[in-house]
Tab-separated table of C-alpha atoms in Angstrom:
chain	number	residue	atom	x	y	z
A	275	MET	CA	0.000	0.000	0.000
A	276	ALA	CA	1.208	3.496	-0.816
A	277	ARG	CA	1.779	6.592	1.266
A	278	VAL	CA	0.292	9.585	-0.546
A	279	HIS	CA	1.127	13.257	-0.094
A	280	LEU	CA	-1.269	15.789	-1.593
A	281	SER	CA	-0.059	19.000	-3.184
A	282	PHE	CA	-2.001	21.838	-4.790
A	283	ASP	CA	-0.564	24.213	-7.385
A	284	ASN	CA	-1.307	27.614	-8.938
A	285	GLY	CA	-3.467	29.169	-6.194
A	286	PRO	CA	-4.575	30.643	-3.977
A	287	HIS	CA	-8.023	30.739	-5.560
A	288	PRO	CA	-11.082	32.363	-3.935
A	289	GLU	CA	-13.337	29.359	-4.618
A	290	GLY	CA	-11.064	26.357	-4.940
A	291	THR	CA	-8.676	26.993	-2.046
A	292	PRO	CA	-11.356	27.323	0.687
A	293	LEU	CA	-13.019	24.174	-0.662
A	294	VAL	CA	-9.795	22.215	-0.407
A	295	LEU	CA	-8.881	23.645	2.996
A	296	GLU	CA	-12.268	22.758	4.471
A	297	LEU	CA	-12.040	19.192	3.220
A	298	LEU	CA	-8.483	18.721	4.478
A	299	GLN	CA	-9.464	20.113	7.864
A	300	GLN	CA	-12.442	17.758	8.095
A	301	ARG	CA	-10.243	14.767	7.340
A	302	GLY	CA	-7.222	15.794	9.358
A	303	HIS	CA	-4.861	15.757	6.364
A	304	ARG	CA	-1.930	18.094	5.815
A	305	ALA	CA	-0.860	19.062	2.324
A	306	SER	CA	1.508	21.352	0.425
A	307	PHE	CA	0.341	24.409	-1.512
A	308	PHE	CA	2.592	25.909	-4.186
A	309	VAL	CA	1.321	29.402	-4.875
A	310	LEU	CA	1.817	32.001	-7.581
A	311	GLY	CA	3.207	35.430	-6.808
A	312	LYS	CA	0.602	37.127	-8.978
A	313	HIS	CA	-2.095	35.791	-6.638
A	314	LEU	CA	-0.170	36.655	-3.480
A	315	ALA	CA	-0.012	40.224	-4.740
A	316	THR	CA	-3.770	40.560	-4.076
A	317	ASP	CA	-5.462	41.027	-0.704
A	318	THR	CA	-7.590	37.924	-1.278
A	319	GLY	CA	-4.576	35.829	-2.173
A	320	ARG	CA	-2.617	36.915	0.894
A	321	SER	CA	-5.599	36.215	3.145
A	322	LEU	CA	-5.960	32.703	1.725
A	323	ALA	CA	-2.223	32.095	2.041
A	324	ARG	CA	-2.395	33.049	5.717
A	325	GLU	CA	-5.234	30.568	6.168
A	326	ILE	CA	-3.173	27.827	4.490
A	327	VAL	CA	-0.372	28.454	6.983
A	328	ALA	CA	-2.751	28.792	9.949
A	329	GLN	CA	-4.192	25.350	9.224
A	330	GLY	CA	-0.746	23.767	9.354
A	331	HIS	CA	-0.074	23.153	5.675
A	332	ARG	CA	3.154	23.785	3.827
A	333	ILE	CA	3.262	26.714	1.450
A	334	GLY	CA	5.826	27.248	-1.268
A	335	ASN	CA	6.899	29.313	-4.248
A	336	HIS	CA	5.628	28.252	-7.692
A	337	SER	CA	6.906	31.300	-9.623
A	338	TYR	CA	5.184	34.614	-10.160
A	339	THR	CA	3.499	34.200	-13.549
A	340	HIS	CA	3.597	30.422	-14.250
A	341	GLU	CA	4.159	31.108	-17.944
A	342	THR	CA	7.565	29.706	-18.950
A	343	PRO	CA	9.688	26.960	-17.339
A	344	LEU	CA	12.824	28.553	-15.935
A	345	GLY	CA	15.178	26.332	-17.915
A	346	VAL	CA	13.885	27.807	-21.188
A	347	ASP	CA	13.027	31.333	-20.017
A	348	PRO	CA	15.253	33.680	-22.064
A	349	ARG	CA	14.899	36.717	-19.790
A	350	PRO	CA	18.168	37.572	-18.039
A	351	ASP	CA	16.223	38.697	-14.964
A	352	ALA	CA	13.833	35.728	-14.841
A	353	VAL	CA	15.037	34.638	-11.401
A	354	GLN	CA	14.356	38.077	-9.952
A	355	LEU	CA	10.976	38.380	-11.661
A	356	GLU	CA	9.712	34.863	-10.976
A	357	LEU	CA	11.466	33.527	-7.879
A	358	GLN	CA	12.625	36.469	-5.822
A	359	ALA	CA	9.472	38.524	-6.405
A	360	THR	CA	7.303	35.638	-5.202
A	361	GLN	CA	9.566	34.846	-2.260
A	362	ASP	CA	9.430	38.474	-1.135
A	363	LEU	CA	5.647	38.073	-0.846
A	364	LEU	CA	5.866	34.650	0.812
A	365	ASP	CA	8.513	35.325	3.450
A	366	PRO	CA	6.303	37.514	5.680
A	367	LEU	CA	3.730	34.686	5.759
A	368	LEU	CA	6.098	31.872	6.745
A	369	PRO	CA	6.348	30.827	10.396
A	370	ALA	CA	9.766	31.351	11.958
A	371	GLY	CA	12.149	28.607	10.946
A	372	GLU	CA	9.898	27.285	8.200
A	373	PRO	CA	11.953	26.151	5.181
A	374	ARG	CA	11.619	27.871	1.836
A	375	LEU	CA	9.998	25.559	-0.695
A	376	PHE	CA	9.953	25.858	-4.458
A	377	ARG	CA	8.155	23.845	-7.109
A	378	PRO	CA	9.191	24.531	-10.712
A	379	PHE	CA	6.685	24.919	-13.518
A	380	GLY	CA	6.849	21.766	-15.629
A	381	GLY	CA	4.549	22.650	-18.503
A	382	GLY	CA	1.984	19.872	-18.166
A	383	GLY	CA	3.781	17.948	-15.442
A	384	LYS	CA	6.855	17.035	-17.483
A	385	LEU	CA	10.183	16.441	-15.740
A	386	GLY	CA	13.535	17.336	-17.290
A	387	PRO	CA	16.218	19.992	-17.672
A	388	HIS	CA	13.653	22.597	-18.731
A	389	LEU	CA	12.617	22.970	-15.088
A	390	LEU	CA	15.554	25.060	-13.866
A	391	SER	CA	18.143	27.391	-15.302
A	392	PRO	CA	21.658	27.464	-13.828
A	393	ALA	CA	20.767	30.842	-12.298
A	394	ALA	CA	17.624	29.403	-10.709
A	395	ARG	CA	19.610	26.479	-9.294
A	396	ASP	CA	22.159	28.875	-7.809
A	397	TRP	CA	19.398	31.034	-6.324
A	398	LEU	CA	17.751	28.019	-4.680
A	399	ILE	CA	21.051	26.893	-3.191
A	400	ALA	CA	21.793	30.396	-1.876
A	401	GLN	CA	18.306	30.565	-0.353
A	402	GLN	CA	18.821	27.156	1.288
A	403	ALA	CA	15.565	26.194	-0.384
A	404	THR	CA	14.008	22.785	-0.957
A	405	CYS	CA	12.928	21.953	-4.505
A	406	VAL	CA	9.787	19.794	-4.547
A	407	LEU	CA	8.989	17.766	-7.684
A	408	TRP	CA	6.329	15.060	-8.169
A	409	ASN	CA	5.659	11.496	-9.306
A	410	SER	CA	1.909	11.734	-9.985
A	411	VAL	CA	0.197	14.297	-12.215
A	412	PRO	CA	-3.332	13.028	-12.955
A	413	GLY	CA	-4.290	15.985	-15.169
A	414	ASP	CA	-7.199	17.450	-13.228
A	415	TRP	CA	-7.064	20.479	-15.546
A	416	LEU	CA	-7.680	18.203	-18.534
A	417	ASP	CA	-10.520	16.096	-17.134
A	418	GLU	CA	-12.274	17.414	-14.047
A	419	ARG	CA	-14.107	14.121	-13.516
A	420	GLY	CA	-11.764	11.470	-14.881
A	421	TRP	CA	-8.680	12.665	-12.995
A	422	VAL	CA	-9.705	10.582	-9.968
A	423	ASP	CA	-9.341	7.283	-11.837
A	424	THR	CA	-6.037	8.444	-13.336
A	425	ALA	CA	-4.723	9.444	-9.918
A	426	LEU	CA	-5.641	6.078	-8.431
A	427	GLN	CA	-3.865	4.293	-11.270
A	428	GLN	CA	-0.755	6.402	-10.692
A	429	VAL	CA	-0.823	5.816	-6.939
A	430	GLU	CA	-0.957	2.086	-7.579
A	431	SER	CA	1.741	2.069	-10.266
A	432	GLY	CA	4.447	0.751	-7.944
A	433	GLU	CA	5.811	3.720	-5.978
A	434	ASP	CA	5.520	3.290	-2.224
A	435	HIS	CA	5.507	7.062	-1.572
A	436	VAL	CA	3.552	9.189	-4.039
A	437	LEU	CA	3.393	12.968	-4.354
A	438	VAL	CA	0.247	13.937	-6.263
A	439	VAL	CA	-0.063	17.278	-8.062
A	440	LEU	CA	-3.567	18.766	-8.050
A	441	HIS	CA	-4.787	22.315	-8.628
A	442	ASP	CA	-6.860	24.274	-6.141
A	443	ILE	CA	-7.633	26.827	-8.875
A	444	LEU	CA	-10.109	24.256	-10.277
A	445	PRO	CA	-13.206	24.199	-8.038
A	446	GLY	CA	-14.991	21.761	-10.350
A	447	ALA	CA	-12.175	19.221	-10.261
A	448	MET	CA	-11.648	19.734	-6.525
A	449	GLY	CA	-15.299	18.908	-5.953
A	450	ARG	CA	-14.255	15.306	-6.649
A	451	LEU	CA	-11.430	15.336	-4.117
A	452	PRO	CA	-13.604	13.566	-1.494
A	453	ILE	CA	-14.164	10.717	-3.967
A	454	PHE	CA	-10.409	10.371	-4.430
A	455	LEU	CA	-9.715	10.416	-0.687
A	456	ASP	CA	-12.473	7.901	0.016
A	457	ALA	CA	-11.033	5.591	-2.651
A	458	LEU	CA	-7.524	5.875	-1.202
A	459	HIS	CA	-8.816	4.920	2.238
A	460	ARG	CA	-10.923	2.079	0.884
A	461	ARG	CA	-7.955	0.618	-0.974
A	462	GLY	CA	-5.677	0.794	2.052
A	463	HIS	CA	-3.491	3.747	1.072
A	464	THR	CA	-2.515	6.397	3.627
A	465	VAL	CA	-2.437	10.171	3.192
A	466	VAL	CA	0.753	11.449	4.846
A	467	ASP	CA	2.409	14.767	5.602
A	468	ALA	CA	5.899	13.614	4.615
A	469	LEU	CA	7.398	14.433	1.221
A	470	PRO	CA	9.052	11.620	-0.774
A	471	GLU	CA	12.837	11.916	-0.792
A	472	SER	CA	12.807	10.875	-4.456
A	473	CYS	CA	10.933	14.113	-5.264
A	474	LEU	CA	13.467	16.388	-3.534
A	475	PRO	CA	16.491	16.966	-5.785
A	476	LEU	CA	17.491	19.842	-3.524
A	477	ARG	CA	16.833	19.882	0.234
A	478	ALA	CA	17.619	22.951	2.355
A	479	GLY	CA	20.100	24.104	-0.283
A	480	LEU	CA	21.910	20.762	-0.480
A	481	PRO	CA	21.790	19.166	-3.958
A	482	SER	CA	21.199	15.476	-4.482
A	483	ALA	CA	22.935	13.525	-7.217
A	484	ARG	CA	19.792	13.890	-9.371
A	485	LEU	CA	19.654	17.691	-9.392
A	486	PRO	CA	21.566	18.036	-12.716
A	487	GLU	CA	18.746	16.111	-14.444
A	488	TYR	CA	16.492	19.131	-13.885
A	489	VAL	CA	18.878	21.958	-14.803
A	490	ALA	CA	19.464	23.298	-18.318
A	491	GLN	CA	23.066	22.823	-19.404
A	492	SER	CA	23.447	26.450	-20.422
A	493	PRO	CA	21.469	29.643	-19.896
A	494	PRO	CA	18.650	30.186	-22.442
A	495	HIS	CA	19.043	33.084	-24.876
A	496	ALA	CA	16.509	35.587	-26.053
A	497	ASP	CA	17.143	34.636	-29.695
A	498	ALA	CA	16.835	30.890	-29.068
């Protein structure tokens, strides 16, 4: 049976995030939320982010705009615009001693060297940040009903510790989250707070041997 950690990307969202938070609170589950700076820049977004933290969940940086993976972003100031700008909004919300977390934008859940530029890698190391990847992306943005079956198949694909990527910006898809959680329980899987080590190529600024797999070999160029 698998241990399953839930994560939610691209929020906070005024409808989806409260829905998810209420359900997690009812069930006693803790999750990770990877938020966008452009949402934190609003009063509503900051209020929801505070509620995420108050309920004991992790919260992390998922870039400011969520438009271009950092490993292929040609802007010379992409790290400042995407990572630092979001972290500046997040830091006042983090409890003392809480680690800085970052999840790169994969472009449909893909893994590879497009995730990070050398500059982004260096920034994460300097920030003593933890980079959080994934091993289950059931595509809730593609099929708001069918994602549950896909997620269950991925959970039962052989990994003993699964990190599922969902999206709290999708209230319709998140309306089926109780069905997914009920199915996990019925099948003997356990929702856990712990993050899989296999999904952490960088922990507290310390790289693992797998980190180079997720870093572009050279900086992208504007004329590429």
